[in-house]
Short mmCIF file of C-alpha atoms in Angstrom, two decimals:
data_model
loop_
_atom_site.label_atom_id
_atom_site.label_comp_id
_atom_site.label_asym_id
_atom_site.label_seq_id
_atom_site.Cartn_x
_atom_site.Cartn_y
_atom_site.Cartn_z
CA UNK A 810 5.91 34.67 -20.46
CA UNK A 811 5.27 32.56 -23.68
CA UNK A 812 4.19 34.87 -26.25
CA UNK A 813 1.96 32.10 -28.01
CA UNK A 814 0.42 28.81 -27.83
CA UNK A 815 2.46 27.46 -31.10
CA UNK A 816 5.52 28.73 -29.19
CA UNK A 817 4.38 27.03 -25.90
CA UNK A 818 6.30 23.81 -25.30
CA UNK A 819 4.26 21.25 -24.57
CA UNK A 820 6.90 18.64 -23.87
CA UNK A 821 8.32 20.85 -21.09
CA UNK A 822 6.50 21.31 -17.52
CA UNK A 823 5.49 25.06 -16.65
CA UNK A 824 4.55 26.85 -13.65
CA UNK A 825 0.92 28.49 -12.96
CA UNK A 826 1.71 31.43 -14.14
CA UNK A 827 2.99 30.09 -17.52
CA UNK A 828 -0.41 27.96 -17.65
CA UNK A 829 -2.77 30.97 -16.77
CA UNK A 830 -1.12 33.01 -19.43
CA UNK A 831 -1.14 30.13 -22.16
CA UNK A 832 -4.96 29.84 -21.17
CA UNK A 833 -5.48 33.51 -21.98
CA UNK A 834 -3.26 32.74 -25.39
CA UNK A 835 -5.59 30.20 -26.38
CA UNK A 836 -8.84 32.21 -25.95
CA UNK A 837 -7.12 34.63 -28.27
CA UNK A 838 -5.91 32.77 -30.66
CA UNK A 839 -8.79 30.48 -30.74
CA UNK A 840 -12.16 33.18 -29.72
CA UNK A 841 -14.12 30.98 -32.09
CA UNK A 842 -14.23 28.02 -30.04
CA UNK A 843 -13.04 28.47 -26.69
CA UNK A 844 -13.68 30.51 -24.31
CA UNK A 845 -12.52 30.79 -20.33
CA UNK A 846 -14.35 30.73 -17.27
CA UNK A 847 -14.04 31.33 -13.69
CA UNK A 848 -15.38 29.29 -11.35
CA UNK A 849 -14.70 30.37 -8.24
CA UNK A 850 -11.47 31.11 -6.15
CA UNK A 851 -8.90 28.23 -4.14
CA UNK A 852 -8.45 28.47 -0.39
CA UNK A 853 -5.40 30.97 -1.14
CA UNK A 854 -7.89 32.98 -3.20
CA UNK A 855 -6.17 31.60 -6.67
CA UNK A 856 -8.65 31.81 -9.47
CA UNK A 857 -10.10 28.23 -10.33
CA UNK A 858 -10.27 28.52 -13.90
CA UNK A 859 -12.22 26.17 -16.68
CA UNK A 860 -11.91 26.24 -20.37
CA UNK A 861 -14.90 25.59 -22.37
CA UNK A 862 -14.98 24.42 -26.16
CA UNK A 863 -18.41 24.87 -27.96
CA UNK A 864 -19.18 25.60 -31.11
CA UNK A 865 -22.59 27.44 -30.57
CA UNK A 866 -25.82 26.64 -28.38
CA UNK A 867 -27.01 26.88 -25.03
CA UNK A 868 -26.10 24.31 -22.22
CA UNK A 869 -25.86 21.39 -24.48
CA UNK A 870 -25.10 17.98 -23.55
CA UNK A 871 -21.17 18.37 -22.24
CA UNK A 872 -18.19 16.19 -21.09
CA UNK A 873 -16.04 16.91 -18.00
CA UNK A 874 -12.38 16.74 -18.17
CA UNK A 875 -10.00 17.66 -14.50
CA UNK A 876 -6.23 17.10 -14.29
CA UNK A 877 -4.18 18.52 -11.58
CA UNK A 878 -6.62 17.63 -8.32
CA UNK A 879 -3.15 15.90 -6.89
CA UNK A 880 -1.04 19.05 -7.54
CA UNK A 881 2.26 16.89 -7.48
CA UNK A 882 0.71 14.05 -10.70
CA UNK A 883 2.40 17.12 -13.29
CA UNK A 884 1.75 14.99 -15.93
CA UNK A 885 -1.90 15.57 -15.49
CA UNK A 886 -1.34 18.96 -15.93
CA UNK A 887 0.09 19.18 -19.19
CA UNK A 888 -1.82 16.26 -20.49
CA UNK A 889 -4.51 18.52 -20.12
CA UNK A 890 -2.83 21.27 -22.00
CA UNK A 891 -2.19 19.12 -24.94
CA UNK A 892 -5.21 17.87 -25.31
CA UNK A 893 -7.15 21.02 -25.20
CA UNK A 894 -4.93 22.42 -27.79
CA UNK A 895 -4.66 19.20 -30.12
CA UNK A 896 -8.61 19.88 -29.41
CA UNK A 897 -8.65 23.62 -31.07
CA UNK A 898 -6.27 22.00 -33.69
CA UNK A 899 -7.98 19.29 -34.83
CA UNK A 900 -11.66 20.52 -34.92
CA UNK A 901 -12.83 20.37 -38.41
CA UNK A 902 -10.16 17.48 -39.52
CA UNK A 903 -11.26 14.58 -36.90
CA UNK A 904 -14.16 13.62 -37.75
CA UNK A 905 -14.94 12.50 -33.88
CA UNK A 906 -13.84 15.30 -32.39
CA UNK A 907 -16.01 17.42 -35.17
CA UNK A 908 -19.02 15.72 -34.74
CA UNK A 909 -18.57 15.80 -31.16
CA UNK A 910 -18.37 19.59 -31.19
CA UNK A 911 -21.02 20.02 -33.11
CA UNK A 912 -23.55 18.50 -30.88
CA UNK A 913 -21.78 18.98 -27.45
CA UNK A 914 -19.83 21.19 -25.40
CA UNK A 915 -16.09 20.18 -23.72
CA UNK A 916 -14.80 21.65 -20.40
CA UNK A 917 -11.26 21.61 -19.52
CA UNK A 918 -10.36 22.08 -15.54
CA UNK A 919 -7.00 22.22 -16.49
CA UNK A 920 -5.40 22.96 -12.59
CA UNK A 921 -8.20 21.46 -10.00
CA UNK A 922 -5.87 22.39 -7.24
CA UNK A 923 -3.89 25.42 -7.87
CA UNK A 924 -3.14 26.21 -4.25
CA UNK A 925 -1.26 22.79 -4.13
CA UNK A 926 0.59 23.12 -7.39
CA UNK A 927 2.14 26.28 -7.12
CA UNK A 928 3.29 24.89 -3.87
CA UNK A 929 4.53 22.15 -5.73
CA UNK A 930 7.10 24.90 -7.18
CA UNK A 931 7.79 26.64 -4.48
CA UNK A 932 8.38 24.48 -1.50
CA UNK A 933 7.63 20.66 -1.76
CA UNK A 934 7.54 18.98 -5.30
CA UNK A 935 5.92 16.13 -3.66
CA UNK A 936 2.54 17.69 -2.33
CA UNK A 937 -0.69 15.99 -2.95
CA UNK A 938 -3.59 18.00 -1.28
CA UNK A 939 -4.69 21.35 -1.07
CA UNK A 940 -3.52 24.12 0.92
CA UNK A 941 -6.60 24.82 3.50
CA UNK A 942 -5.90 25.53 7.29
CA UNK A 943 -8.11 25.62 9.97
CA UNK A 944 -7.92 26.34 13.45
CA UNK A 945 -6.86 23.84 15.73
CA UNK A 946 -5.46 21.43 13.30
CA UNK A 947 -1.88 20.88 13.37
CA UNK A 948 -1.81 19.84 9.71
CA UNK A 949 -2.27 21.45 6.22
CA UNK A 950 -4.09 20.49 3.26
CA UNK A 951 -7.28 18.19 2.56
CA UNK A 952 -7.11 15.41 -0.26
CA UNK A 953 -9.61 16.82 -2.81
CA UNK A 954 -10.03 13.30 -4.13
CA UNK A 955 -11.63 12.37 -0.97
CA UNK A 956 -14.07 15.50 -0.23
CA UNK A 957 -16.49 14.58 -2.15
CA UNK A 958 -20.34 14.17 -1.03
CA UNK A 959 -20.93 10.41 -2.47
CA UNK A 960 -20.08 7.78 -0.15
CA UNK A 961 -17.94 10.76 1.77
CA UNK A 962 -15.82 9.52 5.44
CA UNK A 963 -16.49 6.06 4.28
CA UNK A 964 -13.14 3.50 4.10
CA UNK A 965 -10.64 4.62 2.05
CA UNK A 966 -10.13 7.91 2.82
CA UNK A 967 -8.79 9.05 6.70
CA UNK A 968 -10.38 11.23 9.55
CA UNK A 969 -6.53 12.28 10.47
CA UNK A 970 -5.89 15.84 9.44
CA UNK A 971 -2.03 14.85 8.74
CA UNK A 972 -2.64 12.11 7.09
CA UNK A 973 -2.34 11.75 2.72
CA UNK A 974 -5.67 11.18 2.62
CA UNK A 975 -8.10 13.41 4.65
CA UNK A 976 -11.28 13.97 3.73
CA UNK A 977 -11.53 17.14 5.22
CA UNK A 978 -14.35 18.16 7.57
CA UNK A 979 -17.60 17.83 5.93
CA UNK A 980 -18.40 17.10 2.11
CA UNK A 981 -17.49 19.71 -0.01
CA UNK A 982 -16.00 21.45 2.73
CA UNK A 983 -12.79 22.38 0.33
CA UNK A 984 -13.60 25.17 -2.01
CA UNK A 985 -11.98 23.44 -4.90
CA UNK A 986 -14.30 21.01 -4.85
CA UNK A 987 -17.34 23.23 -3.91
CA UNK A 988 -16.94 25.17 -7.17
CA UNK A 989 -16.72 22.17 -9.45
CA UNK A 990 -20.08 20.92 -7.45
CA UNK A 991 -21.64 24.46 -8.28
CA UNK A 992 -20.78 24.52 -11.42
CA UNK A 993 -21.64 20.90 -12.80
CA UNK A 994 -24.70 21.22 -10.87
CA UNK A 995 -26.16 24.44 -12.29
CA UNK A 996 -25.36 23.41 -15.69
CA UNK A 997 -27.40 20.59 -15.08
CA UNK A 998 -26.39 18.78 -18.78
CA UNK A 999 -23.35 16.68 -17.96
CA UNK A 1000 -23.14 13.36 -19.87
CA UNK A 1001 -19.48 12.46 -19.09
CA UNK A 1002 -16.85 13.29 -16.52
CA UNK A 1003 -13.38 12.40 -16.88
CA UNK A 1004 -10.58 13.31 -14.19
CA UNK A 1005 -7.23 12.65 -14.82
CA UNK A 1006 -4.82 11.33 -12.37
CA UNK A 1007 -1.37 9.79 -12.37
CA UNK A 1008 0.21 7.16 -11.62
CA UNK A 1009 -0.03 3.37 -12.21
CA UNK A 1010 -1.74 3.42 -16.08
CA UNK A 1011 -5.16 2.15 -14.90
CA UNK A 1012 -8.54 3.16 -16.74
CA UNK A 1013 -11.39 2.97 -13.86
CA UNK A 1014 -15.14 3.73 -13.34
CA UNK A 1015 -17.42 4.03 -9.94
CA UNK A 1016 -17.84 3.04 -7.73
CA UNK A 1017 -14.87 3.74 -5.40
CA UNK A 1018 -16.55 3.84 -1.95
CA UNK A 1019 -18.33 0.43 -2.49
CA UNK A 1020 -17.55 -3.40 -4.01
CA UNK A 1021 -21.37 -2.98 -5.66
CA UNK A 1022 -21.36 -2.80 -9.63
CA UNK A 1023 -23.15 -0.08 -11.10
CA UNK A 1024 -26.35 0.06 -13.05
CA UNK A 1025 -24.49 -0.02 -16.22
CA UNK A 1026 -21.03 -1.55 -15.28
CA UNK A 1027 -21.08 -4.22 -18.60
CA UNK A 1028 -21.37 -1.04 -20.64
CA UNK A 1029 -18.55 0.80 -18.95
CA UNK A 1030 -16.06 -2.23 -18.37
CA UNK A 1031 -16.81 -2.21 -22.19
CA UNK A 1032 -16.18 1.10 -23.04
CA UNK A 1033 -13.09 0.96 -20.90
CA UNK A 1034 -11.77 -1.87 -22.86
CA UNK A 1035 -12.18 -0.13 -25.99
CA UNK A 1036 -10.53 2.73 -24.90
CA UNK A 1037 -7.81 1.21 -22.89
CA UNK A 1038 -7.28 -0.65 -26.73
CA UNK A 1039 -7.50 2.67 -28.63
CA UNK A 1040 -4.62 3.66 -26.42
CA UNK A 1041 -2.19 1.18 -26.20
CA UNK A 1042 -2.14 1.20 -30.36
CA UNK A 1043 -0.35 4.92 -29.72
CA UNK A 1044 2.89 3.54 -27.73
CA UNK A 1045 2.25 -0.04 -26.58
CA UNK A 1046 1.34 1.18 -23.10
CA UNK A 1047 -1.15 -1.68 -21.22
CA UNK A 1048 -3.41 -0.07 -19.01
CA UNK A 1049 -5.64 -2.50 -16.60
CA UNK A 1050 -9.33 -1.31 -16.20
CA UNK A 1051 -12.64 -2.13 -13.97
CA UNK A 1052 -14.32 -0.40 -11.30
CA UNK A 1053 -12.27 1.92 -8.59
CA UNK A 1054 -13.11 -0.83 -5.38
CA UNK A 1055 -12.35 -3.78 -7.33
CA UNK A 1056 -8.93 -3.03 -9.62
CA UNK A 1057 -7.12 -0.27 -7.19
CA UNK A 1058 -9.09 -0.01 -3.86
CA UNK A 1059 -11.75 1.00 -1.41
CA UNK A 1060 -11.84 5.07 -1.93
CA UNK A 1061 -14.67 6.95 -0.57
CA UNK A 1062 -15.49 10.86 -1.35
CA UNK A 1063 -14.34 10.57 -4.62
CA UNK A 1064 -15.19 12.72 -7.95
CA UNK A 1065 -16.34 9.46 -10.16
CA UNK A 1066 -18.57 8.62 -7.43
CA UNK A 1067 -20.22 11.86 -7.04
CA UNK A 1068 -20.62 12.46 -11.02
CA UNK A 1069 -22.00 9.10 -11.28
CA UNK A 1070 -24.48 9.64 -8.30
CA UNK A 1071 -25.46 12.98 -9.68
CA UNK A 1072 -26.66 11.01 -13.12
CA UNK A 1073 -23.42 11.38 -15.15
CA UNK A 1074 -23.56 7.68 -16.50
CA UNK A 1075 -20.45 7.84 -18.19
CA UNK A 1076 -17.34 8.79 -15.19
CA UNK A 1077 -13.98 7.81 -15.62
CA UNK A 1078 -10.94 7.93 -13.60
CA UNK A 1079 -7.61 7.59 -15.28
CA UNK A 1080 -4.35 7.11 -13.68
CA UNK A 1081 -1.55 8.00 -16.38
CA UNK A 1082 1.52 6.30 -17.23
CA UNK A 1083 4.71 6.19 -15.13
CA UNK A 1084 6.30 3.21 -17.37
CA UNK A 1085 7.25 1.63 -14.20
CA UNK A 1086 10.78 3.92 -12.72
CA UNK A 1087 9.75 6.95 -12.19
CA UNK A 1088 6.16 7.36 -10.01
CA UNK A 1089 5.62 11.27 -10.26
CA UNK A 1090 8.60 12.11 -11.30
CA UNK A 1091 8.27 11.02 -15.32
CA UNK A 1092 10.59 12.93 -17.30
CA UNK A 1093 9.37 15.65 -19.59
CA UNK A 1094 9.94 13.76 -22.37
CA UNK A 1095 7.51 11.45 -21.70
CA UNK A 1096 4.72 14.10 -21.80
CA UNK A 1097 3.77 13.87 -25.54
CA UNK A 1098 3.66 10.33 -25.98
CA UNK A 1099 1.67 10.40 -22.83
CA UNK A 1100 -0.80 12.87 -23.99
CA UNK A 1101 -0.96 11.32 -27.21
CA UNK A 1102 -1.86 8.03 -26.07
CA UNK A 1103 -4.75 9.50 -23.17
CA UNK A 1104 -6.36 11.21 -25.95
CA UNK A 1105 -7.13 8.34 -28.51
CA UNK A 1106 -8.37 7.24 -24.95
CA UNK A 1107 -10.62 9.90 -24.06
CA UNK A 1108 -11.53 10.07 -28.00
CA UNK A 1109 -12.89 6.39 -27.93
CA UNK A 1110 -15.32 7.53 -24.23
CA UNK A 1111 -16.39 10.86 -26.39
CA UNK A 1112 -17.27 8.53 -29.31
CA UNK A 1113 -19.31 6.51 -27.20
CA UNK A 1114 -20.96 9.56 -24.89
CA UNK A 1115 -22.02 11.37 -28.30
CA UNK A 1116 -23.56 8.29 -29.98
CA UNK A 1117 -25.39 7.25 -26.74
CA UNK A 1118 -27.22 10.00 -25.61
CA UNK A 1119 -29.30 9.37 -22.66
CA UNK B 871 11.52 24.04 -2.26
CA UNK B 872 12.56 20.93 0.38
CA UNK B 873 15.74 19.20 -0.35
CA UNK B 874 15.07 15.31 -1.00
CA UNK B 875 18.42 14.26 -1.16
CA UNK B 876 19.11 10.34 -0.25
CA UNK B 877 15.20 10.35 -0.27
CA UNK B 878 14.63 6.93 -2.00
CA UNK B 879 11.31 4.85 -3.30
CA UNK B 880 11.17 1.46 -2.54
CA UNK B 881 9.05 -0.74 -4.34
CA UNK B 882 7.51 -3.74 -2.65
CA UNK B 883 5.45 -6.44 -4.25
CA UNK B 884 3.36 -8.03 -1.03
CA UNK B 885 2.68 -11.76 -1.72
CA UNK B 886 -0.74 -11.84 0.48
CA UNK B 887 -3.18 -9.40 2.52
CA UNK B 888 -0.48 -10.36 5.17
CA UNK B 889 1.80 -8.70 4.04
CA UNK B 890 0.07 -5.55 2.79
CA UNK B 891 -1.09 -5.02 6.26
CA UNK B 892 2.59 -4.88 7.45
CA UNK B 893 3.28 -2.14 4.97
CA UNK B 894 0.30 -0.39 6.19
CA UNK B 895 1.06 -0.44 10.13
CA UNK B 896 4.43 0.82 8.70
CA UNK B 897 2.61 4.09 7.98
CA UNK B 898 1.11 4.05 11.56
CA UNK B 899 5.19 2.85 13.11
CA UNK B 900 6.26 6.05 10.97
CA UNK B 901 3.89 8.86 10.48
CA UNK B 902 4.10 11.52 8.44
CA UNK B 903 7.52 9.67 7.00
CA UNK B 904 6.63 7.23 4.85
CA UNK B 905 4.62 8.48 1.97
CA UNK B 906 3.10 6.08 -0.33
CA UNK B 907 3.51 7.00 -3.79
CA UNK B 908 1.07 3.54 -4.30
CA UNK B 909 -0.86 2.54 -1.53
CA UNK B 910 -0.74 -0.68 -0.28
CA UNK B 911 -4.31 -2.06 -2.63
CA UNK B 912 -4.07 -5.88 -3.20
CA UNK B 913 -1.42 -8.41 -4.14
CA UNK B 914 -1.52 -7.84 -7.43
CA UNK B 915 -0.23 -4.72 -7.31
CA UNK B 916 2.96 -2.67 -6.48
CA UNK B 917 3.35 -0.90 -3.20
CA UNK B 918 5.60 2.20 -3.90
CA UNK B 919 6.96 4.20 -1.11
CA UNK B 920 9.11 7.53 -0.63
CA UNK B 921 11.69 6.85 2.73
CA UNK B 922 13.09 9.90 3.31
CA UNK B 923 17.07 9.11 3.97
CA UNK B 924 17.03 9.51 7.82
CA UNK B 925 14.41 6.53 7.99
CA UNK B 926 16.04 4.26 5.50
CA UNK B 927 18.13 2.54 7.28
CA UNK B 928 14.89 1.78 10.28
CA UNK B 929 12.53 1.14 7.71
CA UNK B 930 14.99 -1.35 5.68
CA UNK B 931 15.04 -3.26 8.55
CA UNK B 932 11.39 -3.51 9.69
CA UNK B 933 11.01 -4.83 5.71
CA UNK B 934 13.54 -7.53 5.84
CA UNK B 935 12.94 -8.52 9.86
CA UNK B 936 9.42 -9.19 7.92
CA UNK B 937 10.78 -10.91 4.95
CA UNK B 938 9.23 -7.97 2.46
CA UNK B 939 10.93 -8.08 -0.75
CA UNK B 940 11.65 -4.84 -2.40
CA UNK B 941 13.53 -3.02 -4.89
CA UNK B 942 14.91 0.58 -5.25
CA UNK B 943 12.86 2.29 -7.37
CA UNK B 944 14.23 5.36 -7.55
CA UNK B 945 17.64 5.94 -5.87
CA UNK B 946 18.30 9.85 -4.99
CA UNK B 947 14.67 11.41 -5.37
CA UNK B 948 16.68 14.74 -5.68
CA UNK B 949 18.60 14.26 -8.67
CA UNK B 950 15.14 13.26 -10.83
CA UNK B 951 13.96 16.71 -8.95
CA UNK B 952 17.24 18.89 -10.51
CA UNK B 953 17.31 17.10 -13.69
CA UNK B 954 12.58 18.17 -13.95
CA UNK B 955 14.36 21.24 -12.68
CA UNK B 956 17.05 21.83 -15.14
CA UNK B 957 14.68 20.88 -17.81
CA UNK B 958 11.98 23.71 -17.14
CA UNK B 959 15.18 26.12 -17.13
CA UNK B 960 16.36 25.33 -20.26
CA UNK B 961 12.94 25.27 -22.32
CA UNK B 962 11.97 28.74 -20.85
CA UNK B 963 15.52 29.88 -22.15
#
């Protein structure tokens, strides 16, 4: 296994073993400022681990960040690596991140759906959903994007257990998705939530389950511009933005929509890059300039979240 | 691991609702073979979807009998799969 996060290569995909043990690397390397937590265990009884940056405090204003809830949108995955270790890199140099970290904590759910990705290595590259069985149902797995409590078995998500998108049998049903609620829920101090999918290079806020704007849609259609902006200056790469109903479609059960619900004003959606050729399947080389250009993305929402507190 | 070899993605830009809702009772003609990479949304947007090679030739023609324009996106799903594999070999070496 890698011996070190400087030895890590981040332009190459890696297994779950690989990313549990760079995870331990990094709280090693970096005990000052991160540290990892478990929060809870995945249908195959996989720990469900989070990363948490803070430099001090107790249950400060944080931001969310998943990647990985579709186990086969890799790029999520080490996106997420990346940034949390461009994160531990660039803490006392950018003055954003700094000032961020100084007034707020950062989590990192780095693989949402473990179960799903490891299966993604050992069987079927091209698995979406989780692994959960129950009796009496032909099919495996439950879309974690659509088990969700907010706006949960409404259009845009499927009542057929074989089908891409099932929601699963009651809200929160997977426990993937149960531990996130736990957790974000006990901490109680949320101010952003970010989760990280791939494909199509979109930039999207709630709601997903309904064509009705939010309270504060002018400020996020804003803030999504600006962002959106912040990252197409990395590599040229035009994202389109808006709300989940009205730029992709009518998704119910989804994370946004629950964070927003739950009084996180500022939840984002992003569906990385795939330049247009290769859908999940983006090379490894691609993963840098990928990462690169999320993260003067996700730089421009933390901006905003830590100079608007609410 | 599955073997998708002669799996292909065809990409389909629907002109109207019309024509989205062809793509989607393809789903329904073909289930659990056709697996949208991009769902069918709106117009505007792309409909990408994995064929696996023993449907092509069915689903090929339900998308021209219906005058659905598409392209190949991605020709032989497996060699993008040997070359991700290949990759992750040669960086853990």
């Amino acid at each position: 296994l890698e011996r070190s996060t400087s030895s890590f290569s981040y332009s190459s995909y890696h297994t779950l073993d690989e990313i549990y043990s760079w995870i331990d690397n990094l709280v090693t390397e970096y005990s000052d400022i991160v540290s990892k937590i478990h929060i809870g265990n995945s249908f195959e009884n996989r720990s469900i681990l989070v990363l948490k940056f803070s430099t001090g405090g107790s249950q400060r204003p944080a931001i969310w960040i998943d990647t990985g809830i579709h186990s086969r949108e890799w790029i999520t995955h080490a996106t997420g690596i990346w940034i949390a270790k461009k994160i531990v890199s660039e803490y006392g140099k950018d003055c954003i991140l700094t000032d961020t970290l100084k007034a707020m904590d950062i989590f990192i759910e780095l693989v949402t759906n473990p179960d799903g990705f490891a299966f993604t290595h050992s069987m079927n590259r091209l698995w979406r959903k989780n692994k959960s069985s129950r009796p009496g149902i032909f099919c495996i797995g439950v879309d974690l994007n659509r088990n969700w409590k907010s706006g949960f078995g409404g259009n845009g998500s499927n009542n057929n257990p074989c089908s891409e998108t099932y929601r699963g049998p009651f809200p929160q049903s997977e426990p993937e998705v149960a531990a996130i609620v736990d957790f974000i829920t006990v901490h109680g101090n949320f101010k952003a939530l970010i989760s990280i999918h791939s494909y199509s290079q979109m930039l999207m806020y709630p709601y997903g389950h309904s064509l009705e704007p939010v309270l504060n849609q002018k400020e996020l259609y804003d803030l999504a511009q600006e962002a959106v902006k912040a990252l197409r200056k990395v590599n040229g790469i035009e994202y389109i933005f808006g709300s989940i109903s009205t730029t992709l479609y009518v998704a119910s059960g989804i994370t946004v929509d629950w964070a927003y619900d739950m009084g996180i004003k500022y939840a984002f959606s992003f569906e990385l890059r795939d330049t247009g050729r290769y859908g999940f399947l983006l090379p490894a080389s691609q993963i840098v300039p990928t990462a690169q250009e999320t993260w003067m993305a996700i730089r421009t929402i933390m901006k905003h979240t830590l100079n608007h507190p609410y | 691991q599955m073997n998708f070899t002669g799996d292909q993605v065809l990409r389909i830009l629907a002109k109207d609702e019309k024509e989205l809702s062809l793509l989607r009772d393809l789903e329904g003609l073909k289930p659990q073979k056709v697996d949208f990479w991009r769902g069918p949304a709106r117009p505007s947007l792309p409909v990408d979807m994995r064929v696996p090679f023993s449907e092509l030739r069915d689903v090929k023609a339900y998308l021209d009998s219906h005058g659905l324009a598409y392209n190949i996106m991605i020709k032989d799903i497996q060699v993008l799969l040997d070359e991700e594999r290949e990759a992750m070999a040669k960086s853990r070496r």
